[in-house]
């Protein structure tokens, strides 16, 4: 039942397809070596660019930022501005405005073209406003009220690592740190409930602030003050950064630490991929992290020179999204940024000797790159595009740049040829002194005219074989109905293929463990990248390559079936309808990410309502022929590798990453073998797929009627252990309705209109890995069994493929996990009718997504089919995870310290290979089904629905599950009480070494802590200990501390304060790391837990960083206790986070889970209804006394340092390596 892969991949294909013009979409995912997220912040990955054009459009809208139009092919001229005292900026040139389609003259021209063109333009969002100040500063504002009384402002500087000169490699990232971290005005935002950060990528540097519209009426602010001026002051301060030497030194150490932190094996794989994919342009040699040797040397003049060269008003774009008045926003922008001038910035360039080089680069950028020809958001690059003739016709007639297919130096002559008289190597094809020693990539001809660029990367830390096949294509701006229809056709194709790969491709013994095919517009790379990404067991790499390529060829040659066409077109329409229903309830952050990506790639920015209207209009007439034509074009780079099939011009890039192996090993692969496998895959005859009969419902009305008669359901009162009175069985209550079914299932339901037409259901069965021990099951059986249930999905007479396609049709995603304490099933679903067919008046409605989910839950409980092949996939996944753990410095070190603090308790450790292999299908089935007794289950559901209607559906589908369902699996006379975590022995220090070619280190501090609700391993509680320690407590304080949420609130605030202190001490004051993190295990049912401080540092500084973390924790307890300011700031963070998350149905489902569960005695309705009051009432005394409940004494601490050591006799391969540290993954950026 791999619904999260089936429907989740569908979501990727539908939401993040190669076009984003018509519906709000989340960020594109990175290319995956494993199906995990690329390194990036994780929380806020804002790597999207901001221009008007799309990755497939060519060079148009070449209007100057000043508003004076110029043809794209016009000779670039340096900007001359009159000034009595200042010379023109040496790097400023006339260039296309970064607003692209939202640049007022361009927008007007597009709107006026309606009725004059054969294909009408797409409508612009009616509320978006944009403009350009007289100094060239561009801005865009989108009013939005989700959440109310807040806004986000992002300042995008259109210079990143790809704009760096040879001696500046890494300076864009360092300057980002210096500019924002050194801003005094940014510090004024602290304690206001604001969040700030910054990130650097190939093509840009972005600074942002997310703030309330008014400052809190507390602390030093007095009465509330408007926050927009304060936020823009901080962003303007970035434009006028002082570049203090002390700040440069602090940030230098942070950046060097970051180099160590990000240098995982996954990061190095991304380095290899990017270096190969972009060999013909600057991206291969200009990664954001830069060169360590250069970073160590730069001083104030170096940083200031970069800053003043690139931080110019014409080279930035300000985005603001939020609950603000448009006129007020425009006036504030003018007031804060109107005084900036490029001439003043140029006059402060500190290194005159770099002015000439920067000027030459500026000439080349506007003369011979996609940055000037298509979008100012793009890096200054060219590409070896791989396109078919039909796609070429869509581009502008200026095709000289995209048709340059060799790897030679691209000529760009200066304006004054007589003074320089040489070719400027804008694309860095010549060797340079700072280049790494590399073996230049070779290219192979698979057949006449079919060119492929292969590359193999091998490393001892790699566990799996991964294969990445690429074709780069121009971005096509989605700005009219014709381009919009093509984008829809592509998305249908991508969805169909992805589901084929992940549903039909998972046989009893699948060749690959992960596979994805997609085409995504990438502003950071300046192109659309069509990619096949696949992982497999190393000995089976050839089989996996053959299988994955054959599936792509099948789509390219035979297209999609009528059933697939209907299925995925319907899904597209449902997605657009859901977004239209959300309207202005889409969050500021999501709106801003979509706006940035849309502007960057030249798409038309539409409202969700407009998107839905044009989607319905386009889909109603979209034909199967159009979709299959799109399929042929998408797959042409692969089908074209075989003679006689639709071909494309340009190069195909193939990268394989594998563990090191001997020549006679089955896992061995080299360039020639890889090319041979690709050639063989392209000659295999492929047959068209046949449509699968997909059920419209899993439970028929007749079956449901029979169940209602056999097991008549009824409602009973909700019962709680936190002191809340029982809730009635016949009334709706706020903010949630809590009841029990007559069969024992606990039910919590919440109406959440903030996520329109969407819902989240969580099923929790208490037990988890703790139950394996308590109930006498084989170790690992519950965890492996839960994954087998995820991998399976056959119900009754329906096959796995039918059930998974049912989930796809109804846009349902399912994830099943087993943790230390429980079995958890999460379902994400639409709340409207889905699985519809037809359009407009001819539409036939399917059942609602809510009803579909309840059918799936019912079938899991009463009619699930356990399959050996699903168990095999589960065991393979766990084996791979454990083996990979041994090759990860962080993973192996964390396992080592957890093994120490738990005394080897296997409930808290990775499941080893022998344990996994010992689990049989019967073991897994017995363990999992023993947890699925109705009397033990709790269902929590939140969404945009009518509560009474959903309660009635729950009554019918789940209330009719027999009370004795799965009774045959119940373990008789077993204890149901959860164990405590193991009691800690006296602390100790541990060291670990891991062989790796690159030096890295990580350090840990761990100790005893309460669980999430304040219970310690000995059974006492935080509230109890605090009350006993505070002999002078008032009656009010005693009453507060008796609240069931007290311990939870205290620990949340302590965690925030500890993280802020670690940052201030270890990073800021001592300059030992990029970041240090304090976290709590957060168990809910088991008593006790641990805290863990993680810090990444260089090998030389690891011990000092560890000592600094210990010193920080000790200071919190004694020498530098928690202050009122610390507490108030932490309250703002905790409350703002809580408020923001309350807008999501997932959060509601999470906080409702356990409310009616006896094994979490302090979690009840009061934990939600009294959250704000309890947090606001906390005092510094509460937190200081709560700190004493943790094992923070020196003798109680467990510490560890993990370091890499070079293998004996290491010989560094002559592999392509663009820098000692690559930039972030293809979808991410370096966070500040």
CSV table of C-alpha atoms in Angstrom, one decimal, residues 127 140-154 209-213 228 319-326 328-329 584 586-592 595:
chain,number,residue,atom,x,y,z
A,127,UNK,CA,-4.3,42.1,-6.8
A,140,UNK,CA,6.3,43.5,-6.2
A,141,UNK,CA,3.6,43.3,-3.6
A,142,UNK,CA,0.8,40.8,-3.1
A,143,UNK,CA,-1.9,41.5,-0.5
A,144,UNK,CA,-2.7,38.3,1.4
A,145,UNK,CA,-4.4,37.6,4.7
A,146,UNK,CA,-3.1,34.1,5.6
A,147,UNK,CA,-2.3,34.4,8.4
A,148,UNK,CA,-3.8,37.7,9.3
A,149,UNK,CA,-1.7,40.5,10.8
A,150,UNK,CA,1.6,39.1,9.4
A,151,UNK,CA,3.7,39.6,6.3
A,152,UNK,CA,6.9,38.4,4.6
A,153,UNK,CA,9.5,40.5,2.8
A,154,UNK,CA,12.2,39.0,0.7
A,209,UNK,CA,12.0,38.7,7.2
A,210,UNK,CA,8.7,37.2,8.3
A,211,UNK,CA,7.0,39.5,10.8
A,212,UNK,CA,3.8,40.5,12.6
A,213,UNK,CA,2.3,43.7,11.2
A,228,UNK,CA,7.0,46.9,7.9
A,319,UNK,CA,8.9,40.9,-2.7
A,320,UNK,CA,6.3,41.6,0.0
A,321,UNK,CA,3.4,39.3,0.6
A,322,UNK,CA,1.0,39.9,3.6
A,323,UNK,CA,-1.8,41.6,5.4
A,324,UNK,CA,-0.8,45.2,4.5
A,325,UNK,CA,-2.4,48.2,2.7
A,326,UNK,CA,-0.9,48.5,-0.9
A,328,UNK,CA,1.2,52.1,2.6
A,329,UNK,CA,3.6,49.4,1.2
A,584,UNK,CA,-6.5,34.1,0.1
A,586,UNK,CA,-2.8,30.2,1.1
A,587,UNK,CA,0.0,31.2,3.5
A,588,UNK,CA,2.3,34.1,2.9
A,589,UNK,CA,5.3,31.8,2.6
A,590,UNK,CA,3.6,29.6,0.0
A,591,UNK,CA,2.3,32.5,-2.0
A,592,UNK,CA,5.7,34.1,-1.9
A,595,UNK,CA,5.3,34.2,-6.9
